[in-house]
Short mmCIF file of C-alpha atoms in Angstrom, two decimals:
data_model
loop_
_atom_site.label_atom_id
_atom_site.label_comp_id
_atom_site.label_asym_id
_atom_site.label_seq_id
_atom_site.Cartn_x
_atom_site.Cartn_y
_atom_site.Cartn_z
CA UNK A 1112 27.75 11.55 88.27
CA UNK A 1113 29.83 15.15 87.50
CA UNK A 1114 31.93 15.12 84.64
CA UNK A 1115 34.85 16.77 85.65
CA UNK A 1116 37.86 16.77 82.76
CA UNK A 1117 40.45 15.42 85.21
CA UNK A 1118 38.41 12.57 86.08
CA UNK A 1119 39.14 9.52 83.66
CA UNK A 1120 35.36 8.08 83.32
CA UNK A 1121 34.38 11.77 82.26
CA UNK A 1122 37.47 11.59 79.96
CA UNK A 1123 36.83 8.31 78.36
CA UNK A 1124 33.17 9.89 77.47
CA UNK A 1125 34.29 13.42 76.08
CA UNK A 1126 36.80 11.47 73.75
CA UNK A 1127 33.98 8.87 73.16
CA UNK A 1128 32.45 12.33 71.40
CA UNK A 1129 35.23 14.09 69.88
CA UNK A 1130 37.66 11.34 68.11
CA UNK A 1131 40.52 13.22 66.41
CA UNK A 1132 41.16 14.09 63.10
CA UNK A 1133 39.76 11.02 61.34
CA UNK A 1134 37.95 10.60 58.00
CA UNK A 1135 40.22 13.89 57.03
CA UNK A 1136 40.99 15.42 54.02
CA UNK A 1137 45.06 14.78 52.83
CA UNK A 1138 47.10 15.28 56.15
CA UNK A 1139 51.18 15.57 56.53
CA UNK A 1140 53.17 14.87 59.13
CA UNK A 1141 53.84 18.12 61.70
CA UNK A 1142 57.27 19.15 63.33
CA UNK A 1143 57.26 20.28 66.87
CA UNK A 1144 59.20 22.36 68.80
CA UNK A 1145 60.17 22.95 72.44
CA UNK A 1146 57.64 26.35 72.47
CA UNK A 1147 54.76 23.36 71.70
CA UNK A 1148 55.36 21.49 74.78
CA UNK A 1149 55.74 24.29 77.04
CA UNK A 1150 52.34 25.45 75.47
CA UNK A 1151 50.45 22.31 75.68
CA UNK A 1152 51.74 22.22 79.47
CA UNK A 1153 50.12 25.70 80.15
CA UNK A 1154 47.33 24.71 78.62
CA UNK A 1155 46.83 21.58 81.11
CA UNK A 1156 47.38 23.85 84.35
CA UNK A 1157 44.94 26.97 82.35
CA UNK A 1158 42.22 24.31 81.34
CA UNK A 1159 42.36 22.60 84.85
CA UNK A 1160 42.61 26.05 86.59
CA UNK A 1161 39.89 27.81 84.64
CA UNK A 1162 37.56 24.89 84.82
CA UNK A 1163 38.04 24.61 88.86
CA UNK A 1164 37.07 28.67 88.65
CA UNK A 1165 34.34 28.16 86.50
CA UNK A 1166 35.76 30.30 84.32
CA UNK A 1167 33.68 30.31 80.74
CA UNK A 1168 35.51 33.09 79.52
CA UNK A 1169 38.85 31.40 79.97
CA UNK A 1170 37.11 28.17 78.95
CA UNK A 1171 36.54 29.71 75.45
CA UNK A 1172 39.70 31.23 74.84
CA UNK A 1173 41.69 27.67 75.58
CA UNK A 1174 39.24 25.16 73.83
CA UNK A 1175 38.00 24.94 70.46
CA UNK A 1176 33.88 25.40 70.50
CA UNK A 1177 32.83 21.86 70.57
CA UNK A 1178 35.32 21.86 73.75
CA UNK A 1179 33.96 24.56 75.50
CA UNK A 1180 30.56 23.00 75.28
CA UNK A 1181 31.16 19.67 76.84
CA UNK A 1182 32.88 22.26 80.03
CA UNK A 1183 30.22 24.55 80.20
CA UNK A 1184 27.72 21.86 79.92
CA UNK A 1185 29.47 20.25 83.16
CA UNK A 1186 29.45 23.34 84.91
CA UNK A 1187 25.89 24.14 84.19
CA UNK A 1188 25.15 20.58 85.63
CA UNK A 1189 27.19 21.44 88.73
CA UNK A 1190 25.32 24.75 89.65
CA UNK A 1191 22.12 23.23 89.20
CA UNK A 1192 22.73 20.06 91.31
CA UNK A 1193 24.20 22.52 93.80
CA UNK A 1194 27.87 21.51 93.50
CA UNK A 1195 31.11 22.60 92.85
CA UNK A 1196 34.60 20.74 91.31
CA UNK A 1197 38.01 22.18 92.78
CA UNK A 1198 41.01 21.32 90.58
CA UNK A 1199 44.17 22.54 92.23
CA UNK A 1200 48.14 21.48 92.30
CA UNK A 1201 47.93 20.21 88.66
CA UNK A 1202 51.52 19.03 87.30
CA UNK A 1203 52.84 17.78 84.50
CA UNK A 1204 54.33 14.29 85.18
CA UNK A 1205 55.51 13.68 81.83
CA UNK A 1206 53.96 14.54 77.95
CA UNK A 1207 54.83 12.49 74.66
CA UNK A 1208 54.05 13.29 71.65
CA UNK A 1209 51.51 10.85 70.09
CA UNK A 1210 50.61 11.97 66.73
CA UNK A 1211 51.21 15.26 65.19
CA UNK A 1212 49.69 16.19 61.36
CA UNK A 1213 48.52 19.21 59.11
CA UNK A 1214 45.03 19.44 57.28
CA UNK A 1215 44.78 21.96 55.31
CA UNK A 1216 45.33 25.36 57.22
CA UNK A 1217 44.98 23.54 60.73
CA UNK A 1218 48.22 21.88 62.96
CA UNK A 1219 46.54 19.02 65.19
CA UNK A 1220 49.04 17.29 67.97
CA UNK A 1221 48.18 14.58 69.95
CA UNK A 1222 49.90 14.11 73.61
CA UNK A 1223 49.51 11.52 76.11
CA UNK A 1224 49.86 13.83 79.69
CA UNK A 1225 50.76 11.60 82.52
CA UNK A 1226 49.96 14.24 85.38
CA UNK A 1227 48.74 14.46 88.74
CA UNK A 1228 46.25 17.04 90.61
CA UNK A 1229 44.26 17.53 93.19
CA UNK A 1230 39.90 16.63 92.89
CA UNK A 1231 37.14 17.05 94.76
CA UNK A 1232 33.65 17.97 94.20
CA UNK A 1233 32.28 20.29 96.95
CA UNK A 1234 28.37 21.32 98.09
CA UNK A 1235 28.20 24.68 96.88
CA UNK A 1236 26.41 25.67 100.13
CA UNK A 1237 28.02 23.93 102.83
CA UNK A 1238 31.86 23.16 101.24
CA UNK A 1239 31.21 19.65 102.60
CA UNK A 1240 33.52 17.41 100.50
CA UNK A 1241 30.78 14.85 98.41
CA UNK A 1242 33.38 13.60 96.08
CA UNK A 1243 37.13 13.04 95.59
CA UNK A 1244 40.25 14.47 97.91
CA UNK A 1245 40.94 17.81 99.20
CA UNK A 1246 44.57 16.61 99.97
CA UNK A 1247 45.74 13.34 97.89
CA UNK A 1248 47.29 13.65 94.83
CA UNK A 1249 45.99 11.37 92.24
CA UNK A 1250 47.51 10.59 89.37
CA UNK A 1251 46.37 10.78 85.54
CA UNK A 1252 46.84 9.69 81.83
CA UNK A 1253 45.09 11.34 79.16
CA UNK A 1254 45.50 11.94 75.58
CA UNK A 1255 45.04 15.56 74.79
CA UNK A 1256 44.22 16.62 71.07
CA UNK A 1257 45.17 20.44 70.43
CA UNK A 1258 44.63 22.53 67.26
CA UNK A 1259 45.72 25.45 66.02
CA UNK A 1260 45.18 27.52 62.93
CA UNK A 1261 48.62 28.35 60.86
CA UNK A 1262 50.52 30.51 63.14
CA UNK A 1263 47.44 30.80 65.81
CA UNK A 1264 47.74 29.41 69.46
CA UNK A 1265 46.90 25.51 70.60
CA UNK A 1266 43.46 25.46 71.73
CA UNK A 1267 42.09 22.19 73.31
CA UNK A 1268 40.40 20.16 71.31
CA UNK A 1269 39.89 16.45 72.47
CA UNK A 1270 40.50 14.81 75.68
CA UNK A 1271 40.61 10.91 75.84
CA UNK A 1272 41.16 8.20 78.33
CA UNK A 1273 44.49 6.40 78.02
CA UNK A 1274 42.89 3.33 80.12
#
């Protein structure tokens, strides 16, 4: 079955993988501000947007490296099983704060995003519909780890079932 990051079963196996920020060295507690939300929402409709483009580029430049490979792994798979997954209509439902911490020179923030989108996995040559909805809205819950170096933009760095 495609792994697709909106879908919850490929979810619940990329944070399977990643975990977040255990077994670290000495962390402190992080602040937040409003500019962090409003990022970590961008990076939800970029992510979901550049992933339904099969966009590597913009893959790499929104996820850490360990990130990027789980995506580009999934696309890979895709292209050679002949398919393509369309994300569209992705919004924000509502984002709170889970954990947030320091280690050392890196800010980690953990978010559970309640949001809802638009799926469906397409056959690359015929655009016949082989998976998911091309109209409904579902709805998902996710935790979403981000990172960023001191003063350096969130990058994705964990996604994990909330189920």
């Amino acid at each position: 079955e495609p792994m697709n990051p909106a879908q919850p079963n490929a979810s619940a196996r990329l944070g399977s993988l990643l975990g977040g920020g255990s077994a670290a060295p000495a962390t402190a507690p992080l602040d937040l501000v409003d500019a962090d939300f409003t990022a970590f929402e961008k990076l939800l409709a970029d992510v979901n947007a550049a992933y339904s483009n099969e966009d590597e580029a913009g893959l790499r430049r929104l996820t850490t490296p360990e990130m990027f490979g789980f995506f580009d792994e999934d696309l890979t798979n895709n292209v050679r099983k002949g398919l393509v997954d369309r994300v569209s209509d992705v919004k924000l439902l509502q984002g709170d704060l889970s954990e947030a911490w320091r280690e050392g020179n890196l800010d980690y923030a953990t978010v559970s995003m309640r949001f809802s989108l638009i799926n469906a996995l397409y056959e690359r040559a015929s655009g016949k519909i082989v998976d998911g909805d091309a109209t409904a809205a579902q709805e998902v819950t996710e935790f979403w780890t981000f990172v960023r170096e001191r003063g350096g933009a969130w990058k994705l760095s964990g996604i994990q079932s909330a189920a």
